[in-house]
């Protein structure tokens, strides 16, 4: 069973790290194919990066569908392009913010999101509102770490994240931590060990959700809001995205 | 890995049917132990049944913890005793309403719940409100089938449920169906085949969620709201439930 | 006119104190019968205690109905078993959290709940959400006093509660205080005198609401969601709770 | 104990009817003084009537305070001037929409409001939203009866109201009816008898709430949002309303 | 094109200042007529002032309609009488709180309201809730400046407002400031210059909205909730307000 | 003053029609420059079209900024790319759904959206939820007209839209209509004339809002959530979008 994990940014190092985290948690029989778009931002730290990264997500979901993927993970905490991806996929598609937040509600009455830069908090806030978790999400906290710093062992990122998590547990009355960046996937185990509460990370959460959904035969509904895009011409560079194009 | 599936009512036939559905979807290596309480209502069709069934759920979760269960499923669509069960468990506990609703949001923008008696709708409505899915749940529909009729092949229950599902798809702008009773677990495949949209059933959804959470090392948070009950005396018949009692 | 005040925990001293507070506020002609269950937790400080206490509440409401009670008070701030109790009662049933919060909205635009242990706050939060008072309830504050400490004159409980109330008035922009435990019933007058704002306590509030409802002929609706439980067998110890059982 | 019932419109016949309904439900020892403003609209059927009626409400609350009233009822279903009245009162003030809706939540999980003209529904909708009862209020229904028709025995008003109540019970899944006009006070008993569900009427509900609050010593909070109006000049005809004016 | 700007209080100095601010922003061809009621409070700092000021607003909107005004501004941050005014007007009517909040959502994801006295915050909070901006309005902050102090150059009001705005930007994660009093209209430019973020003031915002609506031919809907008040007698001093009166 | 009106789809005929509607309502001194992207979908009728159209919107907003535009209109009812556009702009950016919905709240207590295909309703629903207008938007209705049919005089589109508007007024208790597609801009006057209620169309509404904001000196906040995108490399075809790229 093939699960495509799509890192929506174009940083190969982060793609590798995300893929490794996904592979570590995958069941026997699951093949993780971790990819990133051929074009787009090197990291996603705002609405502009997010909107443009959605193009690459769509590109990769289409490619994954052609390969017969059993599921797709959008491995950026803004879940860029999620609804569009669901239109082009028949396999299920899950965003990592979505996956992590849902999982967190199963182990605690309230969770705190700990993320990178303050300017990304609005995106998380928007997702929380849309997924319905305004009561369960007790705080969204930034560490003021740039996304690509997470890949730099000398950046002190782990220490700053752990410290922010401790603030969250003390001040937010939260019982669990949601890591607010796919780039934090390989910090989860260490953080959970250090903090003694569930630490939920979306890449691994999404992989396990997709494995479960595949076993149940649950795929994206093609009735109504996620029906395939209507065939029509797309002009210029995007002609390749035209629904129904050969 | 042991997953305890608790049918909160005391109908052995339903326990068997639920257990069979759970076992069919379980991964190799998962052992399903489907049980029901030693005391309580024969079916759950209102707040009174629900409140009293919670006692049996707690009893069975405690028993499952003693057996080292890796997870617990509360297999009644009212999720009776869910919060209390999480206080006594260190393994994760998932209710089937919760499991089904969360899963549904991954495959459709909106779902309809199709359940048994109209008088149970208020319980589903309350859960929807508390889980945060007031926007995603577009309708809660009753078929006026008693819970135990579901076990009777001559009751025409399947036909009535399929018909109500068709009403839901036509009238609610929903893309998926959530089955509102654990007793409907073995109807799912047939309904999904007939309807052509995702049909989500909570027992199987919960089993797969728990398998995923076990792989990720996610267990109930013991910090804050789900900490173990404080030790104290319980009088009378319930003395056996006293937290800290040997 | 008989009003049953049910202390859902099994502490006789607290039952006596609650009964005395209820009797002091009762109108001439109202007979207060304050009782506690024959089985269950000695105090209610979490979901587990709450779920198990609901059994005793149902037991006592049934007993009160048999005695022809004109109303029932559930005298624990978690309002355990409220919906179930309404199914078995034709007389009105009111929880003390419910009573106090409603009353508070008549005298102030915003109130703060001051309660016992932090771990009970989630229960209050859940009630606030369900009763519709998320805007009116400006804060839920714990004093870290165990419920049974309230009965101990040497515990300093009064002083800690008054101090927390003063924090609430200063920091929450609240105009009234809601006491978050039935065990605080006999502190109300002293607190209101000291603080100079309305202090609302649920046991007394519920008694007066029930007296008013009796005068108006308002009883629990038996149409729809609070209709009597459907007759069915209950097995084991709970057989006595079977609806329709003789 | 004096309770002032203020009919915010200037129709003496309606004032008499409201006063009679209030007096019938009052406890021994309660004196009902039912009044209407000296100036303002003959009936209240929209925002304009409502805004101007608030002046008379304030006038009468001030007069009642001077008489030492123990409580004030605003006997129009739009609760005109409620917040302003609470600023000028130290006794509690309750609006009849507020009273009826709160009471309804104690006897049913959902209620329907049955009111006069469709154009008044927006006012009820606004109150429902502000009081927090968007879930409990399942519908607001108009009978297209003008307020003053209610006083006309030949208008067929009773029959049309009963019919609309029956529609509500059938179609809204409601367990109780809230009457949406103070002019319906004397229809309550007949309707409750005919319909077999609780029918809640605000004038009588408010009187009983105020009697209860008086017994508990609960008065309008003078801290914060309902503090007395700041002294200042008012010009022209309204000079009489200047806070602090002799 | 005539735009009536109505200062709902009766302070001529504030009327002049508001009128000047409105005139400065008006397009060529717009005539600003800034007026205040003939009767009512000298300033509006609570519900009582607000309710009584609504009478003068209605008086002035009627007068403006008779003059053929193309739009009406209610120049007090509580938007007193807004719904009533829309019933009597066919031209559009806009409140300054409404205008400022809407405009703020176009330039920032979140704004803070900076207003006068803490006791007015509840009015803003109520408006935010009703206009739908609970997510966009991140805080409502008072400077403890009385409304009429704003007209006194020696009061230090500007400095205190600027300081509170700086607190808002630092602590609320807001991107824009909404000034919470029509009396602050002439401080906007200075504040925006000093703070470097959009500062939105409602009088000027409302004038520009009305100019735009006039160009588009958008007028108050006379169907449904804002239909003209029903003809009926008003007694006493308010007889002049009777709908349909000559 | 230059206002860029961006038709996010690539249909030149629709661009021309939108531009003409914008020009007709523009003030003297406003220059309307109506453009469409160089690449993207021919019409926008779902999430996939919407996500890919966002790229073209960003492209055109950047181009408009370089030309010194005083404001940007995103002329598609899904407001594609709105938040991203605000990051790259210092001039204000307004989406037509946003503009129309805000304007509608000034003239009616409730409005109905009348749009093209049912499958686009979910996008409108999402915007309503995010803009805060869940109470004011009483219904979203589809006419099952494809976007490009609107440009075809023989399609009968006008008649079907008018009919759906009449349904809305009868059944939704709405006082105004919001047209749910920029392609309906030139039908507004005819519809408003026929229906006798305000009909709000977003292209023209947005132009007037931007003219007003320009006069007030209101521009997109560059503090916080809409700060300029962080400089970073973009790979491949999108390198041209890299923030900070020359």
PDB file of C-alpha atoms in Angstrom, chain A residues 6-11 36-42 44 49 51-60 237-238 240-241, chain F residues 52 55 233-242:
ATOM      1  CA  UNK A   6       3.888  15.499   0.310  1.00  0.00           C
ATOM      2  CA  UNK A   7       6.152  18.089   1.829  1.00  0.00           C
ATOM      3  CA  UNK A   8       4.605  21.222   0.298  1.00  0.00           C
ATOM      4  CA  UNK A   9       7.841  23.152   0.441  1.00  0.00           C
ATOM      5  CA  UNK A  10      10.801  22.474  -1.820  1.00  0.00           C
ATOM      6  CA  UNK A  11      13.504  21.846   0.782  1.00  0.00           C
ATOM      7  CA  UNK A  36       8.041  17.666  -2.680  1.00  0.00           C
ATOM      8  CA  UNK A  37       6.792  19.849  -5.502  1.00  0.00           C
ATOM      9  CA  UNK A  38       8.934  20.781  -8.463  1.00  0.00           C
ATOM     10  CA  UNK A  39       8.179  24.436  -7.920  1.00  0.00           C
ATOM     11  CA  UNK A  40       7.330  26.638  -4.978  1.00  0.00           C
ATOM     12  CA  UNK A  41       8.589  28.142  -1.723  1.00  0.00           C
ATOM     13  CA  UNK A  42      11.544  26.761   0.211  1.00  0.00           C
ATOM     14  CA  UNK A  44       6.000  28.044   4.363  1.00  0.00           C
ATOM     15  CA  UNK A  49       3.902  30.853   0.880  1.00  0.00           C
ATOM     16  CA  UNK A  51      -1.194  29.813  -1.267  1.00  0.00           C
ATOM     17  CA  UNK A  52       1.625  29.179  -3.685  1.00  0.00           C
ATOM     18  CA  UNK A  53       2.582  25.866  -2.072  1.00  0.00           C
ATOM     19  CA  UNK A  54      -0.950  24.640  -2.759  1.00  0.00           C
ATOM     20  CA  UNK A  55      -0.057  24.391  -6.444  1.00  0.00           C
ATOM     21  CA  UNK A  56       2.692  21.921  -5.716  1.00  0.00           C
ATOM     22  CA  UNK A  57       0.435  19.950  -3.410  1.00  0.00           C
ATOM     23  CA  UNK A  58      -2.133  19.564  -6.177  1.00  0.00           C
ATOM     24  CA  UNK A  59       0.602  18.565  -8.619  1.00  0.00           C
ATOM     25  CA  UNK A  60       1.854  15.870  -6.263  1.00  0.00           C
ATOM     26  CA  UNK A 237       1.639  27.395 -17.593  1.00  0.00           C
ATOM     27  CA  UNK A 238      -1.223  25.876 -15.624  1.00  0.00           C
ATOM     28  CA  UNK A 240      -1.341  20.973 -17.203  1.00  0.00           C
ATOM     29  CA  UNK A 241      -3.772  21.330 -14.285  1.00  0.00           C
TER      30      UNK A 241
ATOM     31  CA  UNK F  52      -5.063  27.510  -8.731  1.00  0.00           C
ATOM     32  CA  UNK F  55      -1.673  32.162  -8.176  1.00  0.00           C
ATOM     33  CA  UNK F 233      13.957  31.239  -2.475  1.00  0.00           C
ATOM     34  CA  UNK F 234      11.149  29.781  -4.564  1.00  0.00           C
ATOM     35  CA  UNK F 235      12.177  27.059  -6.973  1.00  0.00           C
ATOM     36  CA  UNK F 236      11.114  26.332 -10.525  1.00  0.00           C
ATOM     37  CA  UNK F 237       8.435  28.204 -12.422  1.00  0.00           C
ATOM     38  CA  UNK F 238       7.364  30.044  -9.279  1.00  0.00           C
ATOM     39  CA  UNK F 239      10.780  31.594  -8.723  1.00  0.00           C
ATOM     40  CA  UNK F 240       9.209  34.804  -9.965  1.00  0.00           C
ATOM     41  CA  UNK F 241       7.031  34.839  -6.838  1.00  0.00           C
ATOM     42  CA  UNK F 242       9.923  34.615  -4.385  1.00  0.00           C
TER      43      UNK F 242
END
